[in-house]
Tab-separated table of C-alpha atoms in Angstrom:
chain	number	residue	atom	x	y	z
A	1	TRP	CA	-43.225	64.119	-7.137
A	2	MET	CA	-39.636	64.815	-6.083
A	3	LEU	CA	-38.478	67.098	-8.899
A	4	TYR	CA	-41.448	69.445	-9.098
A	5	GLN	CA	-40.337	71.704	-6.241
A	6	ALA	CA	-37.013	72.373	-7.975
A	7	GLN	CA	-38.767	72.979	-11.296
A	8	ALA	CA	-41.330	75.293	-9.697
A	9	THR	CA	-38.549	77.211	-7.938
A	10	ALA	CA	-36.798	77.766	-11.282
A	11	GLU	CA	-40.100	78.930	-12.750
A	12	SER	CA	-40.668	81.365	-9.873
A	13	GLU	CA	-37.159	82.738	-10.457
A	14	GLY	CA	-38.029	83.657	-14.059
A	15	LEU	CA	-37.322	80.374	-15.855
A	16	PRO	CA	-40.769	79.068	-16.927
A	17	GLY	CA	-41.351	76.165	-19.277
A	18	ILE	CA	-41.678	73.040	-17.125
A	19	TRP	CA	-43.753	70.995	-19.573
A	20	LEU	CA	-41.759	72.031	-22.642
A	21	GLY	CA	-38.544	71.427	-20.705
A	22	VAL	CA	-39.611	67.833	-20.053
A	23	VAL	CA	-40.402	67.466	-23.757
A	24	ALA	CA	-36.983	68.863	-24.689
A	25	SER	CA	-35.132	66.556	-22.282
A	26	LEU	CA	-37.046	63.579	-23.679
A	27	LEU	CA	-35.992	64.521	-27.226
A	28	VAL	CA	-32.340	64.782	-26.135
A	29	ALA	CA	-32.642	61.396	-24.439
A	30	PHE	CA	-34.195	59.885	-27.586
A	31	ILE	CA	-31.355	61.125	-29.771
A	32	THR	CA	-28.785	59.869	-27.267
A	33	ALA	CA	-30.554	56.509	-27.048
A	34	LEU	CA	-30.186	56.070	-30.812
A	35	SER	CA	-26.402	56.258	-30.457
A	36	LEU	CA	-26.393	54.065	-27.376
A	37	GLY	CA	-28.529	51.507	-29.179
A	38	GLU	CA	-26.059	51.370	-32.050
A	39	LEU	CA	-23.170	50.767	-29.679
A	40	ALA	CA	-25.148	48.076	-27.863
A	41	ARG	CA	-25.971	46.452	-31.190
A	42	ARG	CA	-22.333	46.387	-32.302
A	43	TYR	CA	-20.968	45.262	-28.935
A	44	SER	CA	-23.861	43.043	-27.928
A	45	SER	CA	-21.803	41.175	-25.332
A	46	THR	CA	-22.106	44.161	-22.985
A	47	ASN	CA	-23.223	42.769	-19.656
A	48	LEU	CA	-21.259	44.537	-16.960
A	49	ARG	CA	-19.423	47.635	-18.036
A	50	SER	CA	-21.766	49.816	-20.089
A	51	ALA	CA	-19.920	52.940	-21.347
A	52	TYR	CA	-16.595	51.738	-19.944
A	53	HIS	CA	-17.081	48.466	-21.791
A	54	PHE	CA	-17.621	50.311	-25.067
A	55	VAL	CA	-14.300	52.139	-24.720
A	56	GLU	CA	-12.497	48.882	-24.044
A	57	GLN	CA	-14.096	47.129	-27.010
A	58	ILE	CA	-13.400	49.985	-29.429
A	59	PHE	CA	-9.699	50.008	-28.599
A	60	ARG	CA	-9.493	46.233	-28.870
A	61	ASP	CA	-10.408	46.588	-32.537
A	62	PRO	CA	-7.330	45.551	-34.593
A	63	SER	CA	-7.751	48.648	-36.783
A	64	ARG	CA	-7.161	50.851	-33.737
A	65	GLN	CA	-4.279	49.021	-32.118
A	66	GLY	CA	-1.992	51.815	-33.230
A	67	ASN	CA	-3.584	54.309	-30.857
A	68	SER	CA	-1.271	55.385	-28.067
A	69	LEU	CA	-1.653	54.003	-24.578
A	70	PHE	CA	-1.852	57.574	-23.272
A	71	LEU	CA	-4.847	58.307	-25.514
A	72	ARG	CA	-6.603	55.124	-24.463
A	73	ARG	CA	-6.088	55.794	-20.764
A	74	GLY	CA	-7.065	59.441	-21.199
A	75	ILE	CA	-10.389	58.498	-22.752
A	76	LYS	CA	-10.944	55.905	-20.044
A	77	PHE	CA	-10.277	58.559	-17.413
A	78	ILE	CA	-12.835	60.958	-18.929
A	79	VAL	CA	-15.423	58.189	-19.216
A	80	GLY	CA	-14.672	57.050	-15.670
A	81	TRP	CA	-14.897	60.550	-14.199
A	82	ALA	CA	-18.179	61.364	-15.973
A	83	SER	CA	-19.611	57.950	-15.085
A	84	HIS	CA	-18.771	58.353	-11.415
A	85	LEU	CA	-20.071	61.909	-11.262
A	86	TYR	CA	-23.353	60.558	-12.598
A	87	TYR	CA	-23.547	57.038	-11.151
A	88	TRP	CA	-22.220	57.920	-7.682
A	89	VAL	CA	-24.038	61.217	-7.091
A	90	TYR	CA	-27.336	59.921	-8.467
A	91	PRO	CA	-27.806	57.131	-5.855
A	92	GLY	CA	-27.125	59.642	-3.075
A	93	LEU	CA	-29.650	62.004	-4.624
A	94	LEU	CA	-32.234	59.217	-4.673
A	95	ILE	CA	-31.483	58.526	-1.003
A	96	ALA	CA	-32.283	62.179	-0.300
A	97	PHE	CA	-35.522	61.862	-2.294
A	98	ILE	CA	-36.572	58.742	-0.380
A	99	GLY	CA	-35.732	60.440	2.900
A	100	ILE	CA	-37.744	63.531	1.932
A	101	ILE	CA	-40.841	61.563	0.893
A	102	THR	CA	-40.615	59.543	4.135
A	103	ASP	CA	-40.228	62.766	6.114
A	104	TYR	CA	-43.281	64.191	4.311
A	105	LEU	CA	-45.416	61.140	5.121
A	106	LEU	CA	-44.307	61.162	8.760
A	107	ARG	CA	-45.257	64.822	9.040
A	108	GLN	CA	-48.695	64.032	7.604
A	109	LEU	CA	-49.051	61.512	10.442
A	110	GLY	CA	-48.083	64.101	13.036
A	111	TYR	CA	-44.403	63.288	13.577
A	112	SER	CA	-41.720	65.803	12.557
A	113	PRO	CA	-38.217	64.288	12.322
A	114	LYS	CA	-35.376	66.421	13.649
A	115	PRO	CA	-32.068	66.778	11.710
A	116	LEU	CA	-30.615	63.726	13.447
A	117	GLY	CA	-33.742	61.774	12.522
A	118	GLN	CA	-33.336	62.818	8.886
A	119	VAL	CA	-29.737	61.606	8.897
A	120	ILE	CA	-30.870	58.308	10.402
A	121	LEU	CA	-33.423	57.962	7.604
A	122	ALA	CA	-30.760	58.556	4.923
A	123	VAL	CA	-28.263	56.168	6.505
A	124	SER	CA	-30.924	53.475	7.017
A	125	PHE	CA	-32.093	53.534	3.406
A	126	ALA	CA	-28.507	53.557	2.099
A	127	ALA	CA	-27.679	50.540	4.266
A	128	PHE	CA	-30.838	48.717	3.163
A	129	ILE	CA	-30.128	49.228	-0.544
A	130	GLY	CA	-26.482	48.313	-0.004
A	131	PHE	CA	-27.588	45.076	1.661
A	132	LEU	CA	-29.791	44.220	-1.332
A	133	ALA	CA	-27.031	45.079	-3.798
A	134	LEU	CA	-24.518	43.025	-1.817
A	135	ARG	CA	-26.717	39.950	-2.126
A	136	GLY	CA	-27.228	40.553	-5.830
A	137	ILE	CA	-30.999	41.054	-5.552
A	138	THR	CA	-32.267	43.146	-8.463
A	139	GLY	CA	-35.848	41.906	-8.669
A	140	SER	CA	-37.439	39.399	-11.029
A	141	THR	CA	-38.988	40.362	-14.338
A	142	SER	CA	-42.466	39.471	-13.116
A	143	SER	CA	-42.079	41.627	-9.994
A	144	SER	CA	-40.831	44.531	-12.081
A	145	ILE	CA	-43.795	44.267	-14.416
A	146	ILE	CA	-46.252	44.238	-11.499
A	147	LEU	CA	-44.598	47.202	-9.765
A	148	ASN	CA	-44.374	49.231	-12.979
A	149	THR	CA	-48.026	48.516	-13.711
A	150	ILE	CA	-49.014	49.764	-10.239
A	151	GLN	CA	-46.932	52.896	-10.700
A	152	LEU	CA	-48.315	53.759	-14.144
A	153	ALA	CA	-51.888	53.005	-13.080
A	154	SER	CA	-51.589	55.292	-10.043
A	155	LEU	CA	-50.085	58.081	-12.161
A	156	VAL	CA	-52.871	57.821	-14.733
A	157	ALA	CA	-55.531	57.778	-11.983
A	158	PHE	CA	-53.981	60.819	-10.306
A	159	SER	CA	-53.851	62.646	-13.652
A	160	ILE	CA	-57.527	61.920	-14.323
A	161	PHE	CA	-58.508	63.234	-10.881
A	162	ALA	CA	-56.372	66.347	-11.379
A	163	ILE	CA	-57.979	67.116	-14.748
A	164	LEU	CA	-61.471	66.537	-13.303
A	165	PHE	CA	-60.610	68.857	-10.424
A	166	ARG	CA	-59.889	71.634	-12.924
A	167	VAL	CA	-62.933	70.879	-15.116
A	168	ILE	CA	-65.473	70.473	-12.273
A	169	ASN	CA	-63.871	73.146	-10.064
A	170	PRO	CA	-65.580	71.907	-6.863
A	171	GLN	CA	-64.078	74.733	-4.798
A	172	ALA	CA	-65.382	77.410	-7.205
A	173	LEU	CA	-61.920	78.899	-7.707
A	174	SER	CA	-61.730	82.023	-9.849
A	175	LYS	CA	-59.779	82.084	-13.088
A	176	GLU	CA	-57.063	84.124	-11.422
A	177	ALA	CA	-56.665	81.521	-8.666
A	178	TRP	CA	-55.355	78.833	-11.030
A	179	ALA	CA	-51.598	78.633	-11.548
A	180	TYR	CA	-52.223	78.532	-15.303
A	181	PRO	CA	-55.329	80.342	-16.630
A	182	SER	CA	-55.796	77.969	-19.584
A	183	VAL	CA	-54.673	74.717	-21.171
A	184	LEU	CA	-52.369	76.552	-23.561
A	185	THR	CA	-50.627	78.475	-20.795
A	186	ALA	CA	-50.126	75.248	-18.831
A	187	LEU	CA	-48.287	73.800	-21.816
A	188	PHE	CA	-46.635	76.771	-23.451
A	189	SER	CA	-45.724	79.314	-20.774
A	190	PHE	CA	-41.986	79.659	-21.333
A	191	ASN	CA	-38.965	81.667	-22.338
A	192	LEU	CA	-35.855	80.342	-24.060
A	193	LYS	CA	-33.639	80.282	-20.973
A	194	GLY	CA	-36.491	78.661	-19.079
A	195	ILE	CA	-36.826	75.790	-21.545
A	196	ILE	CA	-33.061	75.195	-21.544
A	197	PHE	CA	-32.789	75.121	-17.756
A	198	GLN	CA	-35.983	73.113	-17.308
A	199	ALA	CA	-34.655	70.606	-19.878
A	200	ALA	CA	-31.446	70.311	-17.862
A	201	LEU	CA	-33.520	69.570	-14.744
A	202	GLY	CA	-35.921	67.277	-16.607
A	203	MET	CA	-33.112	64.967	-17.673
A	204	LEU	CA	-33.226	63.579	-14.135
A	205	LEU	CA	-36.501	61.918	-15.165
A	206	MET	CA	-34.923	60.306	-18.240
A	207	VAL	CA	-31.569	59.079	-16.957
A	208	GLY	CA	-31.279	55.359	-16.482
A	209	PHE	CA	-32.413	54.257	-19.921
A	210	GLU	CA	-28.798	53.322	-20.688
A	211	SER	CA	-28.820	50.687	-17.920
A	212	VAL	CA	-30.773	48.361	-20.214
A	213	THR	CA	-27.481	47.646	-22.022
A	214	SER	CA	-26.392	45.663	-18.955
A	215	LEU	CA	-28.991	43.031	-19.914
A	216	GLY	CA	-27.181	42.112	-23.125
A	217	ALA	CA	-26.030	38.771	-21.756
A	218	GLN	CA	-29.585	37.839	-20.732
A	219	ALA	CA	-31.377	38.924	-23.926
A	220	LYS	CA	-32.266	36.242	-26.476
A	221	ASN	CA	-31.322	38.512	-29.357
A	222	PRO	CA	-29.328	41.423	-27.896
A	223	ARG	CA	-28.394	42.929	-31.277
A	224	ARG	CA	-32.085	43.391	-31.989
A	225	ASP	CA	-33.689	43.736	-28.564
A	226	ILE	CA	-31.334	46.042	-26.633
A	227	PRO	CA	-31.521	49.013	-29.076
A	228	ILE	CA	-35.317	48.685	-29.227
A	229	ALA	CA	-35.560	48.432	-25.431
A	230	THR	CA	-33.682	51.712	-24.916
A	231	ILE	CA	-36.261	53.520	-27.049
A	232	ILE	CA	-39.297	51.768	-25.520
A	233	THR	CA	-38.030	52.673	-22.050
A	234	LEU	CA	-38.179	56.363	-22.934
A	235	VAL	CA	-41.551	56.040	-24.682
A	236	VAL	CA	-43.161	54.420	-21.641
A	237	GLN	CA	-41.742	56.720	-18.990
A	238	GLY	CA	-41.787	59.876	-21.085
A	239	ILE	CA	-44.998	59.868	-23.064
A	240	SER	CA	-47.092	57.557	-20.891
A	241	ALA	CA	-46.107	59.111	-17.581
A	242	TYR	CA	-44.410	62.498	-17.595
A	243	PHE	CA	-46.284	64.240	-20.404
A	244	LEU	CA	-49.641	63.353	-18.877
A	245	VAL	CA	-48.766	63.993	-15.227
A	246	TYR	CA	-47.101	67.354	-15.845
A	247	PHE	CA	-50.002	68.498	-17.996
A	248	ALA	CA	-52.636	67.400	-15.447
A	249	SER	CA	-50.833	68.787	-12.402
A	250	GLY	CA	-50.190	72.084	-14.183
A	251	LEU	CA	-53.917	72.436	-14.805
A	252	ALA	CA	-54.818	71.629	-11.196
A	253	PHE	CA	-52.299	73.748	-9.274
A	254	ASN	CA	-53.849	76.831	-7.728
A	255	SER	CA	-53.213	79.616	-5.241
A	256	GLN	CA	-53.851	77.323	-2.247
A	257	ILE	CA	-50.589	75.457	-2.974
A	258	ILE	CA	-47.192	77.069	-3.550
A	259	PRO	CA	-45.094	74.361	-5.306
A	260	ALA	CA	-41.778	76.126	-4.715
A	261	ALA	CA	-42.414	76.137	-0.943
A	262	SER	CA	-43.479	72.494	-0.600
A	263	HIS	CA	-41.242	69.423	-0.298
A	264	ALA	CA	-43.919	67.456	-2.175
A	265	PRO	CA	-46.166	69.726	-4.285
A	266	LEU	CA	-47.902	66.778	-5.928
A	267	GLY	CA	-48.566	65.297	-2.503
A	268	ASP	CA	-50.247	68.507	-1.416
A	269	LEU	CA	-52.202	68.573	-4.675
A	270	ALA	CA	-53.337	64.967	-4.168
A	271	LEU	CA	-54.591	65.899	-0.695
A	272	GLN	CA	-56.570	68.835	-2.086
A	273	VAL	CA	-57.968	66.943	-5.079
A	274	GLY	CA	-58.884	63.871	-3.023
A	275	ASP	CA	-60.656	65.903	-0.364
A	276	ALA	CA	-62.656	67.766	-3.021
A	277	LEU	CA	-63.582	64.856	-5.304
A	278	LEU	CA	-63.469	61.792	-3.063
A	279	GLY	CA	-65.481	62.926	-0.075
A	280	GLY	CA	-62.594	64.032	2.105
A	281	ASN	CA	-60.336	61.091	1.242
A	282	GLY	CA	-57.420	63.208	0.111
A	283	PHE	CA	-54.996	61.404	2.411
A	284	SER	CA	-55.916	58.059	0.829
A	285	LEU	CA	-55.261	59.378	-2.690
A	286	MET	CA	-52.022	60.992	-1.579
A	287	PHE	CA	-50.859	57.827	0.174
A	288	VAL	CA	-51.558	55.645	-2.902
A	289	VAL	CA	-49.566	57.969	-5.145
A	290	ALA	CA	-46.812	58.306	-2.536
A	291	PHE	CA	-46.600	54.516	-2.224
A	292	ALA	CA	-46.178	54.175	-5.994
A	293	VAL	CA	-43.500	56.889	-5.983
A	294	PHE	CA	-41.748	55.227	-3.046
A	295	ILE	CA	-41.638	51.874	-4.885
A	296	SER	CA	-40.337	53.626	-7.977
A	297	LEU	CA	-37.579	55.340	-5.999
A	298	ILE	CA	-36.499	52.075	-4.345
A	299	GLY	CA	-36.322	50.341	-7.729
A	300	ALA	CA	-34.473	53.260	-9.314
A	301	LEU	CA	-32.055	53.408	-6.383
A	302	LEU	CA	-31.237	49.712	-6.603
A	303	THR	CA	-30.636	50.026	-10.352
A	304	ALA	CA	-28.518	53.160	-9.863
A	305	THR	CA	-26.487	51.452	-7.154
A	306	ASN	CA	-25.878	48.438	-9.372
A	307	ASN	CA	-24.767	50.736	-12.205
A	308	GLY	CA	-22.428	52.650	-9.914
A	309	VAL	CA	-20.953	49.439	-8.528
A	310	ARG	CA	-20.613	48.017	-12.044
A	311	ILE	CA	-18.531	50.876	-13.404
A	312	SER	CA	-16.276	51.068	-10.314
A	313	PHE	CA	-15.788	47.302	-10.232
A	314	SER	CA	-14.818	47.299	-13.911
A	315	MET	CA	-12.300	50.100	-13.415
A	316	GLY	CA	-10.935	48.381	-10.328
A	317	MET	CA	-10.331	45.232	-12.356
A	318	ASP	CA	-8.476	47.326	-14.953
A	319	ALA	CA	-6.335	48.999	-12.263
A	320	GLU	CA	-7.893	52.382	-13.106
A	321	MET	CA	-9.231	52.546	-9.549
A	322	PRO	CA	-8.024	51.010	-6.255
A	323	ASP	CA	-7.671	47.231	-6.498
A	324	LEU	CA	-9.913	46.849	-3.452
A	325	LEU	CA	-12.916	47.803	-5.596
A	326	GLY	CA	-12.319	44.778	-7.817
A	327	ILE	CA	-12.591	42.201	-5.014
A	328	VAL	CA	-15.620	39.891	-5.250
A	329	ASN	CA	-17.565	38.415	-2.338
A	330	PRO	CA	-17.028	34.615	-2.506
A	331	LYS	CA	-20.572	33.838	-1.347
A	332	TYR	CA	-22.679	36.227	-3.446
A	333	SER	CA	-20.208	36.951	-6.291
A	334	THR	CA	-20.697	40.684	-5.806
A	335	PRO	CA	-17.964	43.348	-5.351
A	336	TYR	CA	-18.709	43.947	-1.687
A	337	ALA	CA	-16.014	46.602	-1.110
A	338	THR	CA	-17.472	48.706	-3.913
A	339	VAL	CA	-21.015	48.203	-2.601
A	340	VAL	CA	-20.023	49.270	0.924
A	341	THR	CA	-18.088	52.294	-0.356
A	342	LEU	CA	-20.944	53.468	-2.568
A	343	SER	CA	-23.443	52.944	0.264
A	344	VAL	CA	-21.373	55.162	2.561
A	345	VAL	CA	-21.052	57.853	-0.129
A	346	SER	CA	-24.798	57.643	-0.823
A	347	ALA	CA	-25.609	58.026	2.873
A	348	ILE	CA	-23.422	61.152	3.071
A	349	ILE	CA	-24.850	62.715	-0.100
A	350	GLY	CA	-28.390	61.769	0.924
A	351	SER	CA	-27.936	63.361	4.361
A	352	LEU	CA	-26.562	66.556	2.803
A	353	GLY	CA	-29.483	66.650	0.374
A	354	MET	CA	-31.990	66.409	3.223
A	355	LEU	CA	-30.277	68.790	5.632
A	356	GLY	CA	-29.057	71.354	3.098
A	357	GLY	CA	-32.476	72.313	1.814
A	358	LEU	CA	-33.390	73.214	-1.736
A	359	PRO	CA	-30.054	74.874	-2.744
A	360	VAL	CA	-28.067	71.720	-1.926
A	361	LEU	CA	-30.708	69.365	-3.320
A	362	LEU	CA	-30.985	71.350	-6.555
A	363	GLY	CA	-27.187	71.512	-6.767
A	364	LEU	CA	-26.933	67.738	-6.469
A	365	ILE	CA	-29.553	67.377	-9.222
A	366	LEU	CA	-27.493	69.628	-11.494
A	367	ALA	CA	-24.238	67.817	-10.625
A	368	SER	CA	-25.720	64.394	-11.355
A	369	ASN	CA	-27.246	65.613	-14.608
A	370	MET	CA	-23.988	67.279	-15.657
A	371	GLY	CA	-22.276	63.922	-15.271
A	372	ALA	CA	-25.038	62.300	-17.326
A	373	PHE	CA	-24.793	64.943	-20.069
A	374	LEU	CA	-21.041	64.522	-20.328
A	375	LEU	CA	-21.291	60.727	-20.363
A	376	TYR	CA	-23.987	60.822	-23.043
A	377	ALA	CA	-21.850	63.191	-25.133
A	378	ILE	CA	-18.966	60.719	-24.904
A	379	LEU	CA	-21.269	57.889	-25.980
A	380	CYS	CA	-22.165	59.889	-29.089
A	381	ILE	CA	-18.463	60.346	-29.888
A	382	LEU	CA	-17.818	56.638	-29.334
A	383	THR	CA	-20.613	55.797	-31.778
A	384	ILE	CA	-18.882	57.762	-34.527
A	385	VAL	CA	-15.509	56.179	-33.725
A	386	ALA	CA	-16.906	52.637	-33.446
A	387	PHE	CA	-18.505	52.629	-36.899
A	388	TYR	CA	-15.974	54.725	-38.791
A	389	GLN	CA	-14.694	52.835	-41.867
A	390	LYS	CA	-16.790	49.773	-41.003
A	391	SER	CA	-18.988	47.905	-43.471
A	392	GLU	CA	-22.163	48.622	-41.479
A	393	PHE	CA	-21.461	52.365	-41.409
A	394	ARG	CA	-24.512	54.546	-42.147
A	395	LEU	CA	-24.224	58.321	-42.387
A	396	ILE	CA	-27.500	59.166	-40.616
A	397	ARG	CA	-27.245	56.661	-37.785
A	398	HIS	CA	-23.504	56.860	-37.179
A	399	VAL	CA	-22.688	60.516	-37.855
A	400	VAL	CA	-25.735	62.788	-38.065
A	401	PHE	CA	-27.620	61.589	-34.979
A	402	PRO	CA	-24.466	61.202	-32.834
A	403	VAL	CA	-23.284	64.710	-33.758
A	404	ILE	CA	-26.698	66.170	-32.872
A	405	GLY	CA	-26.670	64.255	-29.586
A	406	LEU	CA	-23.110	65.402	-28.870
A	407	VAL	CA	-23.963	69.060	-29.431
A	408	LEU	CA	-27.188	68.962	-27.395
A	409	ASN	CA	-25.660	67.160	-24.426
A	410	LEU	CA	-22.578	69.392	-24.294
A	411	PHE	CA	-24.784	72.457	-24.640
A	412	LEU	CA	-26.963	71.468	-21.673
A	413	PHE	CA	-23.853	70.469	-19.689
A	414	MET	CA	-22.477	74.012	-20.021
A	415	ALA	CA	-25.708	76.022	-20.191
A	416	ALA	CA	-27.381	74.768	-16.995
A	417	PRO	CA	-24.861	76.181	-14.462
A	418	VAL	CA	-24.359	79.361	-16.518
A	419	ILE	CA	-28.091	80.116	-16.562
A	420	ALA	CA	-28.420	79.317	-12.856
A	421	LEU	CA	-25.558	81.684	-12.008
A	422	SER	CA	-27.072	84.446	-14.128
A	423	VAL	CA	-30.407	84.185	-12.284
A	424	GLY	CA	-28.923	84.437	-8.789
A	425	GLY	CA	-30.588	83.521	-5.504
A	426	ILE	CA	-31.258	79.861	-4.808
A	427	LEU	CA	-30.367	78.857	-8.359
A	428	SER	CA	-26.973	80.526	-8.099
A	429	GLN	CA	-26.278	78.719	-4.827
A	430	ALA	CA	-27.307	75.449	-6.460
A	431	ALA	CA	-24.986	76.120	-9.400
A	432	TRP	CA	-22.020	76.573	-7.067
A	433	VAL	CA	-22.903	73.325	-5.292
A	434	ALA	CA	-22.976	71.554	-8.670
A	435	ILE	CA	-19.710	73.143	-9.843
A	436	GLY	CA	-18.054	72.393	-6.517
A	437	THR	CA	-19.197	68.777	-6.539
A	438	SER	CA	-18.049	68.276	-10.141
A	439	GLY	CA	-14.732	70.027	-9.516
A	440	LEU	CA	-14.009	68.033	-6.366
A	441	TRP	CA	-14.785	64.816	-8.230
A	442	LEU	CA	-12.448	65.864	-11.064
A	443	ILE	CA	-9.593	66.861	-8.738
A	444	LEU	CA	-9.762	63.644	-6.712
A	445	SER	CA	-10.029	61.522	-9.861
A	446	GLY	CA	-7.156	63.374	-11.524
A	447	LEU	CA	-4.882	63.105	-8.503
A	448	TYR	CA	-5.469	59.379	-8.217
A	449	TYR	CA	-5.024	58.890	-11.970
A	450	PHE	CA	-1.666	60.658	-12.167
A	451	ILE	CA	-0.354	59.233	-8.882
A	452	ARG	CA	-1.311	55.760	-10.072
A	453	ARG	CA	0.504	56.300	-13.346
């Protein structure tokens, strides 16, 4: 729902390959998840720190006690910078997404929020999620299962209606009126640069699978269950949701909707499909899908906030970040200073994403994904280091797959902004936003790191 406008804009700028890009990003995520699963299996006590925890555990190994303190802190700095670029930009990006979908629904009801109203929306949602995170509310397993079931069911229903809309063609659209003339073109319209850039965008759909490692302390058998869970997460969201939805929506899009010009192309498509197939009830179909997306965004935002707070709290406890971030609320046992700080940052990023239009929003997507790519590349390196010269070492699992994951993630990290700059226009503006955001994060992190030392 939220990413399609950015993907369609890239396609209109000469970078086609949305569906194949999603497939490519899923494959990269799968390969990365294999390395992450191995780390989670070896260090099954992971319950708070995720990637930062892995670094700490690897250097606690007696066989690596000879490593210099400078090397250890340097690696921690890189992991911390990449983690914050990902985990602190991503919640703000989700705030922008929630604000945009709310703005879209309000406009469907006849109310058009002004810029101040959009800022109020972003700040309100950031404060609400911060309040939940402060109280330690992450949702019960039963609630999560129910909400995920609703989301998947609505996506499948929407996909069925979209495919029927193309097959029945109730509006008697000509072949030239469809965005893709055939099934094959809907799946395989691409060029190489298009697939690479679309894969870099599509990673936004996959990120978050690594957060399952934070459940190690709650799992009955974390050495077995956590690695399997990381893979199942990608199977469910990738194959069961994205492959089907992107295929169905690609078939149904037509000349009456311009995805690159709409804040919610799938919302507009749901309106058109519902009106044509459900006796004028397009708004009802759109609202059901929007409600499922809204729930998904709230859940993803709460998880992203918890992950961002977790990494900052851990670094604060290790004196790698200001000590204030390591202070725990005595009533709720949550790092309230970190929660408040992240909520403020998310409100600012969310407001910029709403007010700045597609160039800023697309730039924030690229910046967040660049942080994710770099963090995933580091995880692949850590997998090799963690199992080197250990009895459980296996060449395929602990060298081949991590090296492939390392190369793919670093390639997408560098290729995405380069391709965007080469295209020009909106994509070039977005690339500069991403580079600027990443550079600012690096400069501030570096200054603090060296001043602290």
